[in-house]
Amino acid sequence: MTLDTRIFVLDKVDPHEVFRFCRDLLGAKDSHTFTDKQDSTYAGGEWAVRPDNPWTVSNDPGQGLPAWLMLYYRPDAPLRTPEQAAEHDEDCNLPDNDTYVAEWGTCDGTHHRRACWLTVSFDTAYGYSDERGYGCGDLHAEYVSRLGQWLDEGGVRWEWENEFTGEVHTGYSRLVELASGGFEASAWFRTTVLPAIAAEMGGAS
């Protein structure tokens, strides 16, 4: 089992610049390979690349990095517009699916995929641990905060999703719910994240 933490970048950015920054977070070197290609869709009994399919740039798995990095985007276009995000898909509970509607209710759009310019995914095994005492949640909390601050410096809006709860958050204050303790005990948290949380709280008051 793995923890998949996603960051939704809301404003226009260069996806390859974001990918390079995230590779640096993981400590990736030139020897760590990656792929960048348009996604294929299964339809009519075969896989095919269609003009409207999104793209994925991702590190190849199994290279010893602390997380599998994937970034989903479209060249010079949002990954998903607000109008596209509002549309129901095959995963939605709709009135013509009586079994699921009876159990879960009709889809109200709350759990639709997010409207965003691109999505970054960090995927790490639940059993991850490192010499700092970080587990997978601590590691991802650090990645989210470092990427978030880099985006903040460029005036780019972002959100992140806690896979443990399914909730989407803005800013840093809820990162402690993702971490298991190592992150909160680190110097990085005390000197960088706590001031960012304090700034958020001050802005909200």
Tab-separated table of C-alpha atoms in Angstrom:
chain	number	residue	atom	x	y	z
A	1	MET	CA	0.000	0.000	0.000
A	2	THR	CA	1.146	3.537	-0.728
A	3	LEU	CA	0.362	7.095	0.265
A	4	ASP	CA	-0.459	9.237	-2.768
A	5	THR	CA	-0.402	12.945	-1.908
A	6	ARG	CA	-1.549	15.304	-4.653
A	7	ILE	CA	-0.889	19.009	-5.133
A	8	PHE	CA	-3.204	20.922	-7.448
A	9	VAL	CA	-1.538	23.917	-9.089
A	10	LEU	CA	-4.307	26.364	-9.948
A	11	ASP	CA	-2.517	29.013	-12.015
A	12	LYS	CA	-0.592	28.750	-15.268
A	13	VAL	CA	2.969	27.490	-14.813
A	14	ASP	CA	5.526	25.606	-16.882
A	15	PRO	CA	4.881	21.926	-16.061
A	16	HIS	CA	8.447	20.912	-16.852
A	17	GLU	CA	9.843	23.578	-14.531
A	18	VAL	CA	7.612	22.239	-11.734
A	19	PHE	CA	8.709	18.692	-12.537
A	20	ARG	CA	12.384	19.654	-12.349
A	21	PHE	CA	11.833	21.341	-8.974
A	22	CYS	CA	10.066	18.241	-7.639
A	23	ARG	CA	12.828	15.957	-8.932
A	24	ASP	CA	15.289	18.054	-6.958
A	25	LEU	CA	13.132	17.560	-3.834
A	26	LEU	CA	13.493	13.801	-4.280
A	27	GLY	CA	17.235	14.041	-4.826
A	28	ALA	CA	16.944	12.759	-8.401
A	29	LYS	CA	20.072	12.909	-10.563
A	30	ASP	CA	20.545	12.796	-14.325
A	31	SER	CA	20.898	9.027	-13.989
A	32	HIS	CA	17.312	8.758	-12.696
A	33	THR	CA	15.213	8.275	-15.819
A	34	PHE	CA	11.749	9.614	-16.559
A	35	THR	CA	9.134	9.536	-19.317
A	36	ASP	CA	7.030	12.332	-20.773
A	37	LYS	CA	4.201	11.209	-23.006
A	38	GLN	CA	0.546	11.679	-23.839
A	39	ASP	CA	-1.805	9.279	-22.077
A	40	SER	CA	-3.648	6.575	-23.980
A	41	THR	CA	-7.328	5.680	-23.576
A	42	TYR	CA	-8.895	2.216	-23.754
A	43	ALA	CA	-11.929	2.181	-26.026
A	44	GLY	CA	-13.291	-0.173	-28.658
A	45	GLY	CA	-11.078	-3.000	-27.468
A	46	GLU	CA	-7.763	-1.169	-27.883
A	47	TRP	CA	-5.519	1.450	-26.342
A	48	ALA	CA	-5.078	4.601	-28.371
A	49	VAL	CA	-3.754	8.141	-27.924
A	50	ARG	CA	-6.488	10.653	-28.653
A	51	PRO	CA	-5.850	14.357	-29.360
A	52	ASP	CA	-7.646	15.524	-26.199
A	53	ASN	CA	-5.840	13.137	-23.813
A	54	PRO	CA	-3.684	14.728	-21.084
A	55	TRP	CA	0.056	14.137	-20.692
A	56	THR	CA	2.036	12.565	-17.848
A	57	VAL	CA	5.681	13.248	-17.051
A	58	SER	CA	6.927	10.857	-14.383
A	59	ASN	CA	10.032	9.327	-12.922
A	60	ASP	CA	10.399	5.694	-13.878
A	61	PRO	CA	9.573	3.512	-10.843
A	62	GLY	CA	12.019	1.284	-8.990
A	63	GLN	CA	14.983	3.671	-8.948
A	64	GLY	CA	15.413	3.930	-5.187
A	65	LEU	CA	13.948	7.416	-4.815
A	66	PRO	CA	11.813	8.147	-1.723
A	67	ALA	CA	8.663	8.790	-3.772
A	68	TRP	CA	7.344	8.020	-7.229
A	69	LEU	CA	6.845	11.445	-8.825
A	70	MET	CA	4.126	11.937	-11.440
A	71	LEU	CA	2.887	15.202	-12.950
A	72	TYR	CA	-0.290	15.413	-15.045
A	73	TYR	CA	-0.729	18.288	-17.490
A	74	ARG	CA	-1.747	19.512	-20.918
A	75	PRO	CA	0.625	21.549	-23.084
A	76	ASP	CA	-0.416	25.231	-22.931
A	77	ALA	CA	-3.829	24.438	-21.437
A	78	PRO	CA	-5.358	23.629	-18.040
A	79	LEU	CA	-5.388	19.985	-17.068
A	80	ARG	CA	-9.040	20.442	-16.141
A	81	THR	CA	-11.236	23.533	-16.486
A	82	PRO	CA	-13.969	24.365	-13.944
A	83	GLU	CA	-16.540	23.301	-16.548
A	84	GLN	CA	-14.823	19.942	-17.055
A	85	ALA	CA	-14.489	19.433	-13.310
A	86	ALA	CA	-18.242	19.986	-12.907
A	87	GLU	CA	-19.080	17.166	-15.324
A	88	HIS	CA	-20.038	13.734	-13.974
A	89	ASP	CA	-18.029	10.708	-15.041
A	90	GLU	CA	-18.259	6.917	-14.747
A	91	ASP	CA	-17.272	7.038	-11.056
A	92	CYS	CA	-20.214	9.247	-10.058
A	93	ASN	CA	-23.338	7.953	-8.344
A	94	LEU	CA	-26.172	9.076	-10.610
A	95	PRO	CA	-29.918	8.347	-10.525
A	96	ASP	CA	-29.576	5.582	-13.123
A	97	ASN	CA	-27.305	3.641	-10.743
A	98	ASP	CA	-29.839	2.695	-8.064
A	99	THR	CA	-27.534	0.419	-6.043
A	100	TYR	CA	-24.930	3.073	-5.296
A	101	VAL	CA	-27.405	5.922	-4.946
A	102	ALA	CA	-29.308	3.995	-2.269
A	103	GLU	CA	-26.102	3.484	-0.297
A	104	TRP	CA	-24.182	6.707	-0.903
A	105	GLY	CA	-26.682	9.195	-2.316
A	106	THR	CA	-26.587	10.970	-5.652
A	107	CYS	CA	-23.270	12.585	-6.611
A	108	ASP	CA	-23.282	16.301	-5.793
A	109	GLY	CA	-19.877	17.011	-7.330
A	110	THR	CA	-18.054	17.261	-3.987
A	111	HIS	CA	-15.616	14.503	-4.900
A	112	HIS	CA	-15.098	15.382	-8.546
A	113	ARG	CA	-11.534	15.755	-9.772
A	114	ARG	CA	-10.215	19.265	-9.129
A	115	ALA	CA	-10.096	22.064	-11.666
A	116	CYS	CA	-6.412	22.963	-12.003
A	117	TRP	CA	-3.597	23.830	-14.373
A	118	LEU	CA	-1.692	20.672	-13.407
A	119	THR	CA	-1.498	18.015	-10.700
A	120	VAL	CA	1.618	16.729	-8.928
A	121	SER	CA	1.575	13.312	-7.257
A	122	PHE	CA	4.049	11.993	-4.677
A	123	ASP	CA	3.547	8.257	-4.057
A	124	THR	CA	5.430	6.478	-1.249
A	125	ALA	CA	5.057	3.089	0.440
A	126	TYR	CA	3.349	3.193	3.843
A	127	GLY	CA	6.349	1.413	5.359
A	128	TYR	CA	8.788	4.161	4.376
A	129	SER	CA	11.175	5.437	7.052
A	130	ASP	CA	14.433	7.359	6.906
A	131	GLU	CA	17.305	8.348	9.159
A	132	ARG	CA	15.449	11.483	10.285
A	133	GLY	CA	12.596	9.439	11.722
A	134	TYR	CA	10.289	10.455	8.891
A	135	GLY	CA	7.483	8.177	7.777
A	136	CYS	CA	5.680	8.568	4.447
A	137	GLY	CA	3.332	11.245	5.809
A	138	ASP	CA	6.213	13.295	7.218
A	139	LEU	CA	8.049	13.038	3.904
A	140	HIS	CA	5.021	14.203	1.939
A	141	ALA	CA	4.318	17.030	4.379
A	142	GLU	CA	7.829	18.303	3.714
A	143	TYR	CA	7.417	17.969	-0.061
A	144	VAL	CA	4.084	19.808	-0.002
A	145	SER	CA	5.497	22.636	2.130
A	146	ARG	CA	8.642	23.044	0.018
A	147	LEU	CA	6.731	22.992	-3.260
A	148	GLY	CA	4.080	25.281	-1.776
A	149	GLN	CA	6.593	27.885	-0.703
A	150	TRP	CA	8.287	27.771	-4.101
A	151	LEU	CA	4.908	28.351	-5.770
A	152	ASP	CA	4.048	31.092	-3.265
A	153	GLU	CA	7.217	32.940	-4.235
A	154	GLY	CA	5.944	33.022	-7.808
A	155	GLY	CA	2.445	34.118	-6.790
A	156	VAL	CA	0.976	30.788	-7.934
A	157	ARG	CA	-2.082	29.427	-6.107
A	158	TRP	CA	-2.174	25.776	-5.037
A	159	GLU	CA	-4.086	23.227	-2.980
A	160	TRP	CA	-3.179	19.795	-1.644
A	161	GLU	CA	-5.161	16.647	-0.914
A	162	ASN	CA	-4.776	14.487	2.182
A	163	GLU	CA	-5.384	10.954	0.923
A	164	PHE	CA	-5.949	9.743	4.487
A	165	THR	CA	-9.095	11.897	4.768
A	166	GLY	CA	-9.894	12.805	1.149
A	167	GLU	CA	-9.976	16.477	2.139
A	168	VAL	CA	-8.426	19.235	0.014
A	169	HIS	CA	-6.670	22.099	1.802
A	170	THR	CA	-4.968	25.389	1.005
A	171	GLY	CA	-1.811	26.426	2.804
A	172	TYR	CA	0.248	24.748	5.500
A	173	SER	CA	-1.748	24.562	8.723
A	174	ARG	CA	-3.322	21.154	8.073
A	175	LEU	CA	-0.038	19.472	7.110
A	176	VAL	CA	0.361	18.297	10.712
A	177	GLU	CA	-2.568	15.930	10.074
A	178	LEU	CA	-0.553	14.270	7.307
A	179	ALA	CA	2.620	13.933	9.368
A	180	SER	CA	3.192	11.272	12.022
A	181	GLY	CA	5.579	13.257	14.233
A	182	GLY	CA	8.990	13.325	12.601
A	183	PHE	CA	8.114	16.321	10.456
A	184	GLU	CA	6.759	18.304	13.412
A	185	ALA	CA	9.938	17.614	15.382
A	186	SER	CA	12.247	18.718	12.584
A	187	ALA	CA	14.126	21.996	12.365
A	188	TRP	CA	12.553	22.536	8.930
A	189	PHE	CA	9.072	22.497	10.485
A	190	ARG	CA	9.993	24.861	13.328
A	191	THR	CA	11.925	27.396	11.258
A	192	THR	CA	9.958	27.365	8.007
A	193	VAL	CA	6.506	25.825	8.294
A	194	LEU	CA	5.450	27.185	11.691
A	195	PRO	CA	6.087	30.796	10.580
A	196	ALA	CA	4.052	30.107	7.415
A	197	ILE	CA	1.202	28.722	9.537
A	198	ALA	CA	1.404	31.771	11.836
A	199	ALA	CA	1.200	34.043	8.794
A	200	GLU	CA	-1.879	32.128	7.584
A	201	MET	CA	-3.551	32.454	10.980
A	202	GLY	CA	-2.733	36.160	11.113
A	203	GLY	CA	-4.198	36.700	7.670
A	204	ALA	CA	-7.364	34.854	8.623
A	205	SER	CA	-8.046	36.900	11.758
